[in-house]
């Protein structure tokens, strides 16, 4: 049974960090069912970068770059297909008298 991944806002993360400082780490982690590693990652990010550290950092790809890569792959397939056809025709020509 897979559990659904939770998403935490920056404000929620900050609240959990402050609550752990006031009420204790173990109690807070149990309350929110968080792992220690995730909590410490948030705390390191917050102490290093402030609120910016708590924002999600997703890798984004420029849509134009993605489109060009797809077009490039499509053209490579076309060229590969044409090369196979040419090789096949060459073999047929060599075999015919």
mmCIF file of N, CA and C in Angstrom:
data_model
loop_
_atom_site.group_PDB
_atom_site.id
_atom_site.type_symbol
_atom_site.label_atom_id
_atom_site.label_comp_id
_atom_site.label_asym_id
_atom_site.label_seq_id
_atom_site.Cartn_x
_atom_site.Cartn_y
_atom_site.Cartn_z
ATOM 1 N N UNK A 1 0.845 -1.171 0.000
ATOM 2 C CA UNK A 1 0.000 0.000 0.000
ATOM 3 C C UNK A 1 0.894 1.241 0.000
ATOM 4 N N UNK A 2 0.822 2.004 -1.051
ATOM 5 C CA UNK A 2 1.657 3.199 -1.186
ATOM 6 C C UNK A 2 0.996 4.377 -0.473
ATOM 7 N N UNK A 3 1.829 5.141 0.200
ATOM 8 C CA UNK A 3 1.307 6.343 0.839
ATOM 9 C C UNK A 3 1.491 7.521 -0.096
ATOM 10 N N UNK A 4 0.590 8.464 -0.004
ATOM 11 C CA UNK A 4 0.660 9.649 -0.864
ATOM 12 C C UNK A 4 1.712 10.604 -0.319
ATOM 13 N N UNK A 5 2.486 11.176 -1.192
ATOM 14 C CA UNK A 5 3.544 12.095 -0.797
ATOM 15 C C UNK A 5 2.937 13.413 -0.350
ATOM 16 N N UNK A 6 3.370 13.868 0.822
ATOM 17 C CA UNK A 6 2.844 15.127 1.350
ATOM 18 C C UNK A 6 3.675 16.291 0.834
ATOM 19 N N UNK A 7 3.014 17.433 0.712
ATOM 20 C CA UNK A 7 3.704 18.655 0.295
ATOM 21 C C UNK A 7 3.581 19.650 1.430
ATOM 22 N N UNK A 8 4.694 20.236 1.792
ATOM 23 C CA UNK A 8 4.743 21.189 2.891
ATOM 24 C C UNK A 8 5.054 22.572 2.336
ATOM 25 N N UNK A 9 4.313 23.569 2.776
ATOM 26 C CA UNK A 9 4.600 24.937 2.371
ATOM 27 C C UNK A 9 5.771 25.459 3.209
ATOM 28 N N UNK A 10 6.322 26.597 2.780
ATOM 29 C CA UNK A 10 7.440 27.184 3.536
ATOM 30 C C UNK A 10 6.991 27.554 4.949
ATOM 31 N N UNK A 11 5.764 28.063 5.069
ATOM 32 C CA UNK A 11 5.252 28.462 6.383
ATOM 33 C C UNK A 11 5.093 27.252 7.301
ATOM 34 N N UNK A 12 4.616 26.135 6.750
ATOM 35 C CA UNK A 12 4.465 24.933 7.555
ATOM 36 C C UNK A 12 5.820 24.404 8.015
ATOM 37 N N UNK A 13 6.793 24.424 7.119
ATOM 38 C CA UNK A 13 8.132 23.967 7.482
ATOM 39 C C UNK A 13 8.709 24.831 8.600
ATOM 40 N N UNK A 14 8.550 26.144 8.477
ATOM 41 C CA UNK A 14 9.055 27.056 9.496
ATOM 42 C C UNK A 14 8.359 26.820 10.828
ATOM 43 N N UNK A 15 7.058 26.598 10.786
ATOM 44 C CA UNK A 15 6.302 26.333 12.006
ATOM 45 C C UNK A 15 6.805 25.057 12.681
ATOM 46 N N UNK A 16 7.074 24.024 11.904
ATOM 47 C CA UNK A 16 7.569 22.764 12.466
ATOM 48 C C UNK A 16 8.953 22.959 13.064
ATOM 49 N N UNK A 17 9.810 23.724 12.393
ATOM 50 C CA UNK A 17 11.146 23.998 12.920
ATOM 51 C C UNK A 17 11.059 24.727 14.265
ATOM 52 N N UNK A 18 10.188 25.728 14.334
ATOM 53 C CA UNK A 18 10.038 26.488 15.583
ATOM 54 C C UNK A 18 9.413 25.633 16.679
ATOM 55 N N UNK A 19 8.444 24.811 16.308
ATOM 56 C CA UNK A 19 7.786 23.952 17.289
ATOM 57 C C UNK A 19 8.764 22.921 17.862
ATOM 58 N N UNK A 20 9.647 22.413 17.022
ATOM 59 C CA UNK A 20 10.633 21.448 17.504
ATOM 60 C C UNK A 20 11.591 22.106 18.482
ATOM 61 N N UNK A 21 11.898 23.368 18.240
ATOM 62 C CA UNK A 21 12.794 24.088 19.136
ATOM 63 C C UNK A 21 12.125 24.324 20.497
ATOM 64 N N UNK A 22 10.825 24.559 20.493
ATOM 65 C CA UNK A 22 10.111 24.836 21.733
ATOM 66 C C UNK A 22 9.700 23.555 22.472
ATOM 67 N N UNK A 23 9.145 22.584 21.758
ATOM 68 C CA UNK A 23 8.561 21.406 22.398
ATOM 69 C C UNK A 23 9.446 20.174 22.383
ATOM 70 N N UNK A 24 10.533 20.221 21.681
ATOM 71 C CA UNK A 24 11.413 19.058 21.584
ATOM 72 C C UNK A 24 11.268 18.376 20.237
ATOM 73 N N UNK A 25 12.359 17.816 19.797
ATOM 74 C CA UNK A 25 12.423 17.229 18.458
ATOM 75 C C UNK A 25 11.556 15.978 18.348
ATOM 76 N N UNK A 26 11.719 15.050 19.248
ATOM 77 C CA UNK A 26 11.019 13.770 19.148
ATOM 78 C C UNK A 26 9.502 13.951 19.153
ATOM 79 N N UNK A 27 9.014 14.771 20.052
ATOM 80 C CA UNK A 27 7.572 15.001 20.156
ATOM 81 C C UNK A 27 7.022 15.615 18.875
ATOM 82 N N UNK A 28 7.740 16.577 18.325
ATOM 83 C CA UNK A 28 7.282 17.251 17.105
ATOM 84 C C UNK A 28 7.308 16.302 15.908
ATOM 85 N N UNK A 29 8.359 15.503 15.800
ATOM 86 C CA UNK A 29 8.454 14.571 14.678
ATOM 87 C C UNK A 29 7.336 13.540 14.737
ATOM 88 N N UNK A 30 7.000 13.082 15.921
ATOM 89 C CA UNK A 30 5.895 12.124 16.068
ATOM 90 C C UNK A 30 4.560 12.780 15.719
ATOM 91 N N UNK A 31 4.394 14.013 16.142
ATOM 92 C CA UNK A 31 3.139 14.720 15.886
ATOM 93 C C UNK A 31 2.874 14.838 14.385
ATOM 94 N N UNK A 32 3.898 15.176 13.623
ATOM 95 C CA UNK A 32 3.752 15.385 12.179
ATOM 96 C C UNK A 32 4.174 14.171 11.350
ATOM 97 N N UNK A 33 4.568 13.090 12.021
ATOM 98 C CA UNK A 33 5.108 11.880 11.372
ATOM 99 C C UNK A 33 6.149 12.226 10.310
ATOM 100 N N UNK A 34 7.187 12.904 10.776
ATOM 101 C CA UNK A 34 8.314 13.284 9.924
ATOM 102 C C UNK A 34 9.532 12.456 10.296
ATOM 103 N N UNK A 35 10.406 12.241 9.333
ATOM 104 C CA UNK A 35 11.665 11.569 9.624
ATOM 105 C C UNK A 35 12.682 12.605 10.103
ATOM 106 N N UNK A 36 13.637 12.118 10.876
ATOM 107 C CA UNK A 36 14.680 13.026 11.365
ATOM 108 C C UNK A 36 15.495 13.598 10.225
ATOM 109 N N UNK A 37 15.756 12.759 9.218
ATOM 110 C CA UNK A 37 16.586 13.227 8.107
ATOM 111 C C UNK A 37 15.923 14.385 7.365
ATOM 112 N N UNK A 38 14.607 14.302 7.163
ATOM 113 C CA UNK A 38 13.895 15.385 6.485
ATOM 114 C C UNK A 38 13.919 16.650 7.342
ATOM 115 N N UNK A 39 13.676 16.487 8.636
ATOM 116 C CA UNK A 39 13.703 17.638 9.538
ATOM 117 C C UNK A 39 15.065 18.316 9.513
ATOM 118 N N UNK A 40 16.130 17.526 9.601
ATOM 119 C CA UNK A 40 17.481 18.112 9.616
ATOM 120 C C UNK A 40 17.838 18.752 8.272
ATOM 121 N N UNK A 41 17.309 18.195 7.178
ATOM 122 C CA UNK A 41 17.530 18.819 5.872
ATOM 123 C C UNK A 41 16.868 20.190 5.826
ATOM 124 N N UNK A 42 15.630 20.268 6.341
ATOM 125 C CA UNK A 42 14.937 21.563 6.399
ATOM 126 C C UNK A 42 15.702 22.540 7.275
ATOM 127 N N UNK A 43 16.170 22.076 8.423
ATOM 128 C CA UNK A 43 16.867 22.975 9.358
ATOM 129 C C UNK A 43 18.178 23.487 8.747
ATOM 130 N N UNK A 44 18.922 22.593 8.088
ATOM 131 C CA UNK A 44 20.169 23.012 7.429
ATOM 132 C C UNK A 44 19.885 24.044 6.343
ATOM 133 N N UNK A 45 18.846 23.793 5.564
ATOM 134 C CA UNK A 45 18.489 24.724 4.481
ATOM 135 C C UNK A 45 18.070 26.063 5.052
ATOM 136 N N UNK A 46 17.312 26.040 6.145
ATOM 137 C CA UNK A 46 16.831 27.284 6.750
ATOM 138 C C UNK A 46 17.982 28.076 7.375
ATOM 139 N N UNK A 47 18.888 27.404 8.052
ATOM 140 C CA UNK A 47 20.011 28.132 8.665
ATOM 141 C C UNK A 47 20.963 28.656 7.597
ATOM 142 N N UNK A 48 21.074 27.948 6.486
ATOM 143 C CA UNK A 48 21.988 28.381 5.429
ATOM 144 C C UNK A 48 21.438 29.476 4.547
ATOM 145 N N UNK A 49 20.156 29.370 4.177
ATOM 146 C CA UNK A 49 19.602 30.290 3.182
ATOM 147 C C UNK A 49 18.375 31.056 3.671
ATOM 148 N N UNK A 50 17.915 30.794 4.863
ATOM 149 C CA UNK A 50 16.708 31.459 5.356
ATOM 150 C C UNK A 50 15.474 30.873 4.704
ATOM 151 N N UNK A 51 14.466 31.694 4.485
ATOM 152 C CA UNK A 51 13.210 31.222 3.894
ATOM 153 C C UNK A 51 13.398 30.683 2.473
ATOM 154 N N UNK A 52 14.387 31.200 1.753
ATOM 155 C CA UNK A 52 14.660 30.682 0.406
ATOM 156 C C UNK A 52 15.052 29.217 0.450
ATOM 157 N N UNK A 53 15.715 28.801 1.510
ATOM 158 C CA UNK A 53 16.117 27.409 1.643
ATOM 159 C C UNK A 53 14.946 26.466 1.822
ATOM 160 N N UNK A 54 13.827 26.972 2.318
ATOM 161 C CA UNK A 54 12.647 26.134 2.535
ATOM 162 C C UNK A 54 11.764 26.009 1.299
ATOM 163 N N UNK A 55 12.032 26.830 0.297
ATOM 164 C CA UNK A 55 11.253 26.744 -0.942
ATOM 165 C C UNK A 55 11.675 25.498 -1.714
ATOM 166 N N UNK A 56 10.739 24.872 -2.420
ATOM 167 C CA UNK A 56 11.101 23.693 -3.218
ATOM 168 C C UNK A 56 11.996 24.096 -4.386
ATOM 169 N N UNK A 57 12.958 23.263 -4.677
ATOM 170 C CA UNK A 57 13.903 23.513 -5.776
ATOM 171 C C UNK A 57 13.699 22.430 -6.823
ATOM 172 N N UNK A 58 12.853 22.717 -7.802
ATOM 173 C CA UNK A 58 12.571 21.761 -8.857
ATOM 174 C C UNK A 58 13.428 22.086 -10.073
ATOM 175 N N UNK A 59 13.894 21.031 -10.704
ATOM 176 C CA UNK A 59 14.657 21.183 -11.934
ATOM 177 C C UNK A 59 13.668 21.431 -13.068
ATOM 178 N N UNK A 60 13.773 22.563 -13.717
ATOM 179 C CA UNK A 60 12.865 22.866 -14.814
ATOM 180 C C UNK A 60 13.639 22.899 -16.125
ATOM 181 N N UNK A 61 12.989 22.442 -17.169
ATOM 182 C CA UNK A 61 13.590 22.430 -18.507
ATOM 183 C C UNK A 61 12.836 23.440 -19.348
ATOM 184 N N UNK A 62 13.591 24.247 -20.057
ATOM 185 C CA UNK A 62 12.993 25.243 -20.949
ATOM 186 C C UNK A 62 12.129 24.520 -21.993
ATOM 187 N N UNK A 63 10.893 24.930 -22.163
ATOM 188 C CA UNK A 63 10.013 24.244 -23.123
ATOM 189 C C UNK A 63 10.572 24.235 -24.549
ATOM 190 N N UNK A 64 11.272 25.288 -24.922
ATOM 191 C CA UNK A 64 11.852 25.346 -26.270
ATOM 192 C C UNK A 64 12.943 24.287 -26.421
ATOM 193 N N UNK A 65 13.759 24.114 -25.389
ATOM 194 C CA UNK A 65 14.811 23.098 -25.425
ATOM 195 C C UNK A 65 14.182 21.705 -25.504
ATOM 196 N N UNK A 66 13.128 21.482 -24.738
ATOM 197 C CA UNK A 66 12.443 20.191 -24.758
ATOM 198 C C UNK A 66 11.862 19.905 -26.142
ATOM 199 N N UNK A 67 11.243 20.921 -26.742
ATOM 200 C CA UNK A 67 10.678 20.753 -28.079
ATOM 201 C C UNK A 67 11.758 20.437 -29.107
ATOM 202 N N UNK A 68 12.886 21.129 -29.015
ATOM 203 C CA UNK A 68 13.984 20.899 -29.960
ATOM 204 C C UNK A 68 14.570 19.494 -29.797
ATOM 205 N N UNK A 69 14.671 19.014 -28.568
ATOM 206 C CA UNK A 69 15.181 17.647 -28.340
ATOM 207 C C UNK A 69 14.235 16.614 -28.926
ATOM 208 N N UNK A 70 12.923 16.825 -28.764
ATOM 209 C CA UNK A 70 11.953 15.898 -29.334
ATOM 210 C C UNK A 70 12.031 15.898 -30.854
ATOM 211 N N UNK A 71 12.152 17.075 -31.429
ATOM 212 C CA UNK A 71 12.272 17.192 -32.887
ATOM 213 C C UNK A 71 13.553 16.517 -33.373
ATOM 214 N N UNK A 72 14.637 16.694 -32.633
ATOM 215 C CA UNK A 72 15.912 16.078 -32.973
ATOM 216 C C UNK A 72 15.789 14.550 -32.948
ATOM 217 N N UNK A 73 15.144 14.007 -31.916
ATOM 218 C CA UNK A 73 14.950 12.559 -31.824
ATOM 219 C C UNK A 73 14.102 12.040 -32.988
ATOM 220 N N UNK A 74 13.056 12.788 -33.322
ATOM 221 C CA UNK A 74 12.185 12.388 -34.429
ATOM 222 C C UNK A 74 12.958 12.346 -35.753
ATOM 223 N N UNK A 75 13.785 13.363 -35.980
ATOM 224 C CA UNK A 75 14.566 13.407 -37.218
ATOM 225 C C UNK A 75 15.619 12.305 -37.263
ATOM 226 N N UNK A 76 16.211 11.981 -36.121
ATOM 227 C CA UNK A 76 17.190 10.879 -36.070
ATOM 228 C C UNK A 76 16.531 9.560 -36.450
ATOM 229 N N UNK A 77 15.301 9.342 -35.986
ATOM 230 C CA UNK A 77 14.584 8.110 -36.336
ATOM 231 C C UNK A 77 14.299 8.046 -37.827
ATOM 232 N N UNK A 78 13.935 9.178 -38.403
ATOM 233 C CA UNK A 78 13.657 9.220 -39.838
ATOM 234 C C UNK A 78 14.920 8.893 -40.634
ATOM 235 N N UNK A 79 16.019 9.483 -40.237
ATOM 236 C CA UNK A 79 17.290 9.243 -40.935
ATOM 237 C C UNK A 79 17.712 7.783 -40.794
ATOM 238 N N UNK A 80 17.549 7.218 -39.604
ATOM 239 C CA UNK A 80 17.914 5.819 -39.391
ATOM 240 C C UNK A 80 17.062 4.904 -40.279
ATOM 241 N N UNK A 81 15.761 5.197 -40.385
ATOM 242 C CA UNK A 81 14.864 4.398 -41.219
ATOM 243 C C UNK A 81 15.285 4.491 -42.686
ATOM 244 N N UNK A 82 15.614 5.688 -43.142
ATOM 245 C CA UNK A 82 16.037 5.866 -44.535
ATOM 246 C C UNK A 82 17.364 5.148 -44.806
ATOM 247 N N UNK A 83 18.272 5.175 -43.844
ATOM 248 C CA UNK A 83 19.550 4.485 -44.019
ATOM 249 C C UNK A 83 19.334 2.980 -44.139
ATOM 250 N N UNK A 84 18.417 2.434 -43.336
ATOM 251 C CA UNK A 84 18.108 1.007 -43.446
ATOM 252 C C UNK A 84 17.509 0.663 -44.804
ATOM 253 N N UNK A 85 16.624 1.516 -45.289
ATOM 254 C CA UNK A 85 16.022 1.280 -46.606
ATOM 255 C C UNK A 85 17.079 1.302 -47.705
ATOM 256 N N UNK A 86 17.999 2.241 -47.629
ATOM 257 C CA UNK A 86 19.067 2.338 -48.642
ATOM 258 C C UNK A 86 19.950 1.101 -48.592
ATOM 259 N N UNK A 87 20.311 0.663 -47.383
ATOM 260 C CA UNK A 87 21.138 -0.543 -47.251
ATOM 261 C C UNK A 87 20.413 -1.760 -47.812
ATOM 262 N N UNK A 88 19.125 -1.866 -47.529
ATOM 263 C CA UNK A 88 18.335 -2.989 -48.032
ATOM 264 C C UNK A 88 18.283 -2.978 -49.560
ATOM 265 N N UNK A 89 18.062 -1.802 -50.139
ATOM 266 C CA UNK A 89 18.012 -1.691 -51.596
ATOM 267 C C UNK A 89 19.359 -2.004 -52.228
ATOM 268 N N UNK A 90 20.438 -1.574 -51.587
ATOM 269 C CA UNK A 90 21.782 -1.880 -52.094
ATOM 270 C C UNK A 90 22.032 -3.386 -52.110
ATOM 271 N N UNK A 91 21.612 -4.066 -51.053
ATOM 272 C CA UNK A 91 21.775 -5.519 -50.982
ATOM 273 C C UNK A 91 20.963 -6.206 -52.073
ATOM 274 N N UNK A 92 19.749 -5.713 -52.313
ATOM 275 C CA UNK A 92 18.912 -6.291 -53.378
ATOM 276 C C UNK A 92 19.551 -6.080 -54.756
ATOM 277 N N UNK A 93 20.141 -4.922 -54.971
ATOM 278 C CA UNK A 93 20.782 -4.643 -56.253
ATOM 279 C C UNK A 93 22.006 -5.508 -56.461
ATOM 280 N N UNK A 94 22.740 -5.786 -55.395
ATOM 281 C CA UNK A 94 23.942 -6.645 -55.502
ATOM 282 C C UNK A 94 23.544 -8.077 -55.839
ATOM 283 N N UNK A 95 22.416 -8.549 -55.360
ATOM 284 C CA UNK A 95 21.985 -9.926 -55.571
ATOM 285 C C UNK A 95 21.351 -10.122 -56.946
ATOM 286 N N UNK A 96 20.770 -9.082 -57.503
ATOM 287 C CA UNK A 96 20.093 -9.249 -58.795
ATOM 288 C C UNK A 96 21.128 -9.325 -59.905
ATOM 289 N N UNK A 97 20.873 -10.181 -60.929
ATOM 290 C CA UNK A 97 21.853 -10.362 -62.018
ATOM 291 C C UNK A 97 21.904 -9.236 -63.008
#
